[in-house]
Amino acid sequence: MGSVRAAHEAFVTGHSGTTPQDVVLAVSSAFPGTLLVAAIVQGRLGWQWFLLECVLLVTPVALGFTVMADFTPHMLLCSSLLASLLLWVARSRVSAWNGCDKAGEPAIESTGKRVGCVTCYRALLNLATTIAILAVDFHCFPRRFAKTEVQGYSVMDVGAAGYVIANALVEGRRQASLRVVLKDAALLVCLGLVRLAMVWAADYQHHVTEYGVHGNFFFTLAALKLTCSWWAWRLGTAGNLALMLALCLVHHLLLTVGGVEGWTLGPVPRDSFLNANREWFVSMPSYAALYFTGAGIGAYLRDRSKRATVPHFLWAVVVASAVSLALLHFYVDPASRRLGNAAFVAFSILYATLTLAIFSLLDIWIPKLLPGVSSTPRILQAINQRPLLNFPPVQSRHWGHQQERQHPHCLATRGTSLWCWGIPSVLLQWCISCSRMIVKGR
């Protein structure tokens, strides 16, 4: 089994990623998919409509991550043309039924305390992460989408950063006390310990250069919860963004002037706790910067007096982060997940805010084109409301490890197994978790 594990480690490590455009295109089919859901489903309830939403939203994203990864621009073009046609047909029927146009007000859709673009972003992030974790052990998942070793851009790298931003976006709604923060952090630490124990017990491959020997993403979230979440919401938009810039500057100086970059990437033996987990310690400031970014954006989105200017604000952040990324990439250093450098922070912010900005436009366009139709598909509402049921990292990794034990020499055939068992199992979890919401018509 040692040779099998070594082969598996070689399969998921040592990659250099892809281009930023390729990462964005991988999930781009979700945007016209949202328009297709609005044009076809139009808010109707029932299992048949829910399953149709799965076909229109989940399937294109899964295809874009696997067998159709080389054709994502074509998928985006075709689905956009189809969505435009069906929206025109649906709009014509609505106008005929009503006798006149009853366009909605150009405001960001908000149901209760939830903002539509935030719900869609968080749900799409959960969906993409679930598919990526299920697929990464298989040949149908392009190696350019797997986590990068030193520098580069990849789907899985931006997924971890996206979770930090997604959590920070909604943290201010709770305004939690220190007691609640400690409780949440303790839960995350327990999950991190369980994951660490299960990886060792199953003799599963462990990507040491990701978070070090003992670290994992649960420990990162716990540290952010303890150090940032209980007070970040008090800073407001300007304060959080200013703190993000200060953290990036200090972190860059530590990496370059302080020699931390050479220590992290160099052949330093992992003979102490600090050396063994240096990637975890070095990347923490960048994740804190991303957390403050999410908290700042969330503070702006929650301000009801600024709802009409949300798209303008988000697109301004998109432009600023894109310009920053270009300057950092060409004149400083490309993005490095392992270091968590400024380019990595800029690209993560660009990816998150671009997704939010596009969904914010859909929040405006869909109610205007189809009055009375929600811009947030029910499948995305369900994923956002029950993320833990929809995100099976431990189960999927264990399942992949069992496949590896049973068929160590048949990696090429595992894409079929993924589509036969992995993706349907995730859809089944979503269907079960959404049953109550559909029955109540929420």
XYZ file of C-alpha atoms in Angstrom:
442
model
C 0.000 0.000 0.000
C 2.971 2.302 0.437
C 3.523 2.441 -3.315
C -0.176 3.171 -3.876
C -0.089 6.057 -1.416
C 3.094 7.405 -3.013
C 1.455 7.245 -6.440
C -1.619 9.021 -5.075
C 0.495 11.759 -3.487
C 2.333 12.261 -6.771
C -1.037 12.470 -8.548
C -2.358 15.354 -6.397
C 0.875 17.298 -5.750
C 3.458 19.228 -7.733
C 1.044 21.208 -9.915
C 1.493 24.757 -11.206
C -2.137 25.690 -11.811
C -3.642 27.553 -14.737
C -4.589 31.108 -15.726
C -6.934 33.330 -13.688
C -9.352 33.395 -16.623
C -9.550 29.606 -16.671
C -10.419 29.517 -12.962
C -13.274 31.981 -13.445
C -14.565 30.174 -16.541
C -14.741 26.891 -14.625
C -17.794 28.116 -12.683
C -19.089 30.644 -15.222
C -21.896 28.371 -16.434
C -23.679 28.980 -13.120
C -24.518 32.558 -14.166
C -26.535 31.765 -17.314
C -27.804 28.716 -15.410
C -29.413 31.072 -12.908
C -31.111 32.897 -15.790
C -32.296 29.578 -17.227
C -33.824 28.618 -13.885
C -35.639 31.953 -13.706
C -36.941 31.620 -17.278
C -38.034 27.976 -17.071
C -38.877 27.227 -13.434
C -40.171 30.727 -12.574
C -40.442 29.965 -8.866
C -42.756 26.957 -9.250
C -42.702 24.394 -6.446
C -42.455 20.629 -6.638
C -39.823 17.921 -6.887
C -39.831 17.970 -10.682
C -38.922 21.667 -10.697
C -36.316 21.184 -8.006
C -34.662 18.403 -10.012
C -34.798 20.601 -13.104
C -32.907 23.278 -11.167
C -30.283 20.649 -10.346
C -29.922 19.836 -14.035
C -29.666 23.491 -15.045
C -27.266 24.575 -12.279
C -25.398 21.620 -10.795
C -24.713 19.616 -13.946
C -22.985 22.419 -15.935
C -20.693 23.235 -13.003
C -19.818 19.554 -12.569
C -19.111 19.245 -16.297
C -16.984 22.398 -16.256
C -14.852 20.883 -13.506
C -14.427 17.511 -15.216
C -15.014 16.204 -18.731
C -15.897 19.594 -20.276
C -13.129 21.573 -18.562
C -11.459 22.339 -21.898
C -14.681 23.724 -23.355
C -15.876 26.114 -20.647
C -15.883 29.170 -22.992
C -18.109 27.261 -25.412
C -20.388 26.177 -22.557
C -20.667 29.776 -21.362
C -21.472 31.064 -24.853
C -24.079 28.397 -25.615
C -25.790 28.626 -22.234
C -25.827 32.441 -22.416
C -27.457 32.393 -25.856
C -30.011 29.825 -24.699
C -30.755 31.814 -21.538
C -31.229 35.006 -23.560
C -33.646 33.273 -25.925
C -35.708 31.672 -23.165
C -35.773 34.908 -21.158
C -37.106 36.734 -24.220
C -39.828 34.096 -24.650
C -40.739 34.147 -20.954
C -40.735 37.952 -20.950
C -43.088 38.012 -23.946
C -45.508 35.672 -22.221
C -45.443 37.674 -18.994
C -46.138 40.887 -20.930
C -49.001 39.220 -22.810
C -50.566 37.872 -19.609
C -50.290 41.158 -17.745
C -51.255 43.338 -20.669
C -48.370 45.658 -19.925
C -44.852 45.732 -18.593
C -44.576 45.785 -14.849
C -40.909 46.039 -14.332
C -39.648 45.804 -10.796
C -37.642 48.446 -9.049
C -33.899 48.322 -9.674
C -32.942 47.195 -6.202
C -30.940 44.294 -4.862
C -33.231 41.437 -3.871
C -33.288 40.772 -0.165
C -35.346 38.158 1.616
C -35.393 38.807 5.314
C -31.796 39.216 6.431
C -30.322 37.528 3.356
C -29.024 39.369 0.307
C -29.578 37.459 -2.922
C -26.066 37.816 -4.337
C -24.511 36.661 -1.039
C -26.784 33.603 -0.924
C -25.882 32.682 -4.503
C -22.158 33.220 -3.938
C -22.029 31.107 -0.785
C -24.094 28.349 -2.380
C -22.012 28.284 -5.571
C -18.861 28.119 -3.458
C -20.232 25.121 -1.541
C -21.310 23.443 -4.767
C -17.965 23.981 -6.514
C -15.970 22.863 -3.467
C -18.023 19.700 -3.058
C -17.533 18.737 -6.697
C -13.812 19.555 -6.602
C -13.170 17.496 -3.460
C -15.065 14.545 -4.899
C -13.323 14.788 -8.272
C -9.719 15.693 -7.417
C -8.653 12.061 -6.938
C -9.798 11.170 -10.453
C -8.348 11.690 -13.899
C -11.502 13.435 -15.095
C -10.516 16.377 -12.860
C -7.856 18.425 -14.710
C -4.566 18.636 -12.827
C -4.425 22.366 -13.526
C -7.427 22.784 -11.194
C -5.709 20.964 -8.303
C -3.857 22.822 -5.558
C -0.653 24.455 -6.689
C 2.683 23.537 -5.171
C 4.544 26.860 -5.152
C 2.959 29.456 -7.445
C -0.046 29.627 -9.728
C -3.818 29.934 -9.889
C -6.201 27.041 -9.384
C -9.815 26.279 -8.552
C -8.987 24.487 -5.305
C -6.668 27.245 -4.072
C -9.296 29.925 -4.497
C -11.913 27.681 -2.885
C -10.246 27.783 0.526
C -9.871 31.561 0.330
C -13.466 31.846 -0.810
C -14.682 30.085 2.321
C -12.924 32.646 4.497
C -14.572 35.509 2.608
C -17.957 33.761 2.612
C -17.869 33.287 6.378
C -16.847 36.896 6.952
C -19.632 38.216 4.713
C -22.325 37.060 7.151
C -20.424 37.208 10.435
C -21.617 40.729 11.197
C -25.264 39.624 11.251
C -24.636 37.731 14.463
C -22.512 40.294 16.297
C -21.515 37.355 18.466
C -20.200 37.613 21.994
C -16.824 36.236 22.988
C -18.555 33.242 24.552
C -20.215 32.280 21.263
C -16.931 32.781 19.410
C -15.112 30.462 21.813
C -17.813 27.834 21.347
C -17.576 28.016 17.552
C -13.773 27.947 17.655
C -13.805 24.883 19.916
C -16.080 23.096 17.442
C -13.736 23.920 14.556
C -10.725 22.691 16.535
C -12.548 19.415 17.213
C -13.320 19.026 13.506
C -9.666 19.694 12.696
C -8.521 17.052 15.168
C -11.037 14.539 13.804
C -9.867 15.154 10.260
C -6.226 14.827 11.288
C -6.933 11.537 13.069
C -8.962 10.110 10.184
C -6.294 10.953 7.607
C -3.660 9.172 9.665
C -5.919 6.226 10.500
C -6.873 5.688 6.852
C -3.253 6.125 5.699
C -4.570 8.688 3.224
C -2.165 10.943 1.332
C -1.376 14.182 3.162
C -0.295 17.262 1.215
C 2.333 18.516 3.681
C 3.118 21.727 1.785
C -0.513 22.845 2.066
C -0.825 23.537 5.816
C 2.175 21.691 7.201
C 2.350 18.352 8.988
C -0.322 18.960 11.630
C -2.331 21.874 10.232
C -5.520 21.882 8.180
C -8.194 24.333 7.091
C -10.367 23.749 10.164
C -7.544 25.035 12.358
C -7.243 28.084 10.090
C -10.951 28.837 10.482
C -10.693 28.362 14.248
C -7.782 30.799 14.465
C -9.682 33.370 12.405
C -12.725 32.906 14.585
C -10.682 33.614 17.715
C -8.646 36.526 16.400
C -10.971 38.325 13.973
C -14.649 37.439 14.056
C -15.718 38.860 17.408
C -14.622 42.410 16.625
C -14.183 42.756 12.834
C -17.846 43.707 12.330
C -17.288 46.818 14.465
C -14.798 48.326 12.004
C -17.176 48.943 9.125
C -16.294 48.831 5.446
C -13.480 51.389 5.383
C -11.841 50.112 8.572
C -11.801 46.483 7.432
C -10.425 47.275 3.980
C -7.732 49.522 5.470
C -6.726 46.746 7.862
C -6.581 44.304 4.947
C -4.164 46.566 3.075
C -1.994 46.998 6.173
C -1.830 43.238 6.734
C -0.847 42.611 3.113
C 1.918 45.206 3.325
C 3.350 43.840 6.585
C 3.100 40.272 5.306
C 4.889 41.199 2.075
C 7.716 42.804 4.050
C 8.044 39.688 6.206
C 8.206 37.459 3.126
C 10.796 39.560 1.306
C 12.835 41.662 3.723
C 12.342 39.294 6.642
C 13.414 36.205 4.683
C 10.257 34.241 5.526
C 9.735 33.270 1.880
C 13.079 31.462 1.694
C 12.427 29.704 4.989
C 8.967 28.545 3.869
C 9.913 27.308 0.401
C 13.426 26.126 1.217
C 14.587 22.613 2.191
C 14.300 23.301 5.911
C 13.880 20.037 7.865
C 10.554 19.685 9.664
C 12.227 18.880 12.962
C 10.193 21.201 15.187
C 6.540 22.171 15.495
C 7.199 25.560 13.907
C 9.234 24.147 11.019
C 6.801 21.282 10.517
C 3.837 23.633 10.147
C 5.487 26.694 8.654
C 3.001 26.932 5.764
C 0.117 27.199 8.224
C 1.765 29.980 10.225
C 2.983 31.907 7.179
C -0.390 31.857 5.390
C -2.425 33.009 8.415
C -1.930 36.781 7.813
C -3.240 36.427 4.257
C -6.342 34.556 5.427
C -6.862 37.242 8.074
C -6.634 39.874 5.319
C -9.251 37.970 3.318
C -11.448 37.752 6.399
C -11.324 41.508 6.928
C -12.112 41.999 3.241
C -15.203 39.825 3.530
C -16.261 41.605 6.709
C -15.892 44.993 5.013
C -17.912 43.932 1.974
C -20.532 42.339 4.217
C -20.894 45.560 6.202
C -21.619 47.455 2.984
C -24.132 44.872 1.758
C -26.029 44.893 5.064
C -26.500 48.663 4.985
C -30.021 49.035 3.585
C -29.412 52.677 2.723
C -26.724 51.565 0.236
C -28.584 48.692 -1.441
C -29.046 50.606 -4.697
C -25.285 51.176 -5.006
C -24.202 47.599 -4.217
C -23.367 46.675 -7.857
C -21.310 49.852 -8.279
C -19.376 49.127 -5.093
C -18.729 45.493 -6.020
C -17.585 46.338 -9.539
C -15.274 49.007 -8.129
C -13.675 46.350 -5.909
C -13.434 44.016 -8.921
C -11.565 46.649 -10.945
C -9.266 47.551 -8.041
C -8.405 43.910 -7.312
C -7.878 43.126 -11.018
C -5.471 46.042 -11.435
C -3.672 45.073 -8.224
C -3.370 41.467 -9.371
C -1.934 42.490 -12.746
C 0.658 44.765 -11.147
C 1.625 42.190 -8.521
C 1.780 39.327 -11.028
C 4.040 41.106 -13.519
C 6.144 43.311 -11.251
C 6.328 41.484 -7.905
C 5.427 37.774 -7.750
C 2.619 35.569 -9.077
C 0.075 34.224 -6.620
C 1.330 31.628 -4.149
C -1.123 29.696 -1.991
C 1.749 28.291 0.022
C 2.992 31.764 0.957
C -0.342 33.532 0.904
C 1.311 36.511 -0.751
C -0.354 39.733 -1.881
C -1.101 38.377 -5.366
C -2.918 35.407 -3.815
C -5.018 37.792 -1.714
C -5.757 40.005 -4.735
C -6.823 37.063 -6.892
C -9.030 35.616 -4.135
C -10.745 38.987 -3.686
C -11.147 39.331 -7.463
C -12.730 35.882 -7.760
C -15.150 36.451 -4.870
C -16.198 39.989 -5.771
C -16.595 39.155 -9.468
C -19.007 36.372 -8.533
C -20.862 38.668 -6.133
C -20.983 41.477 -8.707
C -22.459 39.267 -11.442
C -25.072 37.856 -9.078
C -25.902 41.402 -7.917
C -26.713 42.313 -11.523
C -28.918 39.234 -11.805
C -30.663 40.403 -8.630
C -31.662 43.513 -10.583
C -32.310 42.087 -14.044
C -34.436 39.041 -13.213
C -37.157 40.886 -11.217
C -37.251 43.556 -13.942
C -37.602 41.023 -16.766
C -39.853 38.566 -14.910
C -41.814 40.369 -12.180
C -42.544 38.139 -9.218
C -39.748 35.647 -10.016
C -36.966 35.323 -7.448
C -33.412 35.839 -8.651
C -32.151 33.187 -6.204
C -32.890 29.601 -7.314
C -34.283 27.345 -4.596
C -31.435 24.875 -5.016
C -28.967 27.635 -4.124
C -31.125 28.730 -1.185
C -31.124 25.146 0.076
C -27.359 24.728 -0.247
C -26.763 28.022 1.559
C -29.139 27.165 4.405
C -27.694 23.697 5.041
C -24.027 23.844 3.986
C -22.811 21.144 6.383
C -25.216 18.595 4.880
C -24.084 19.529 1.395
C -20.343 19.439 2.049
C -19.014 15.883 2.609
C -15.201 16.288 2.687
C -14.454 13.455 5.087
C -16.882 11.017 3.468
C -15.736 11.760 -0.075
C -12.059 11.500 0.807
C -12.667 8.214 2.590
C -14.694 6.995 -0.403
C -11.878 7.921 -2.765
C -9.364 6.160 -0.539
C -11.453 2.981 -0.599
C -11.618 3.183 -4.392
C -7.838 3.506 -4.397
C -7.470 0.383 -2.260
C -9.818 -1.642 -4.449
C -8.536 -0.456 -7.842
C -4.989 0.862 -7.406
C -4.152 0.425 -11.089
C -7.400 1.726 -12.630
C -7.197 5.464 -12.066
C -8.287 6.135 -15.631
C -11.689 4.491 -15.068
C -12.544 6.398 -11.935
C -14.241 9.261 -13.718
C -17.082 6.883 -14.521
C -17.330 5.868 -10.863
C -17.459 9.509 -9.841
C -20.368 10.254 -12.158
C -22.186 7.030 -11.238
C -21.897 7.322 -7.468
C -20.225 10.521 -6.266
C -22.300 13.252 -7.905
C -25.655 11.434 -7.431
C -24.881 10.969 -3.736
C -24.377 14.722 -3.357
C -27.623 15.427 -5.222
C -29.423 12.993 -2.920
C -28.146 14.877 0.121
C -29.408 18.143 -1.346
C -32.823 16.642 -2.113
C -33.206 15.319 1.434
C -32.078 18.580 3.026
C -34.465 20.613 0.845
C -37.639 18.570 1.366
C -38.920 20.660 4.258
C -38.249 23.921 2.436
C -40.120 22.777 -0.670
C -43.120 21.479 1.270
C -43.445 24.794 3.103
C -42.936 26.754 -0.114
C -40.185 28.854 1.355
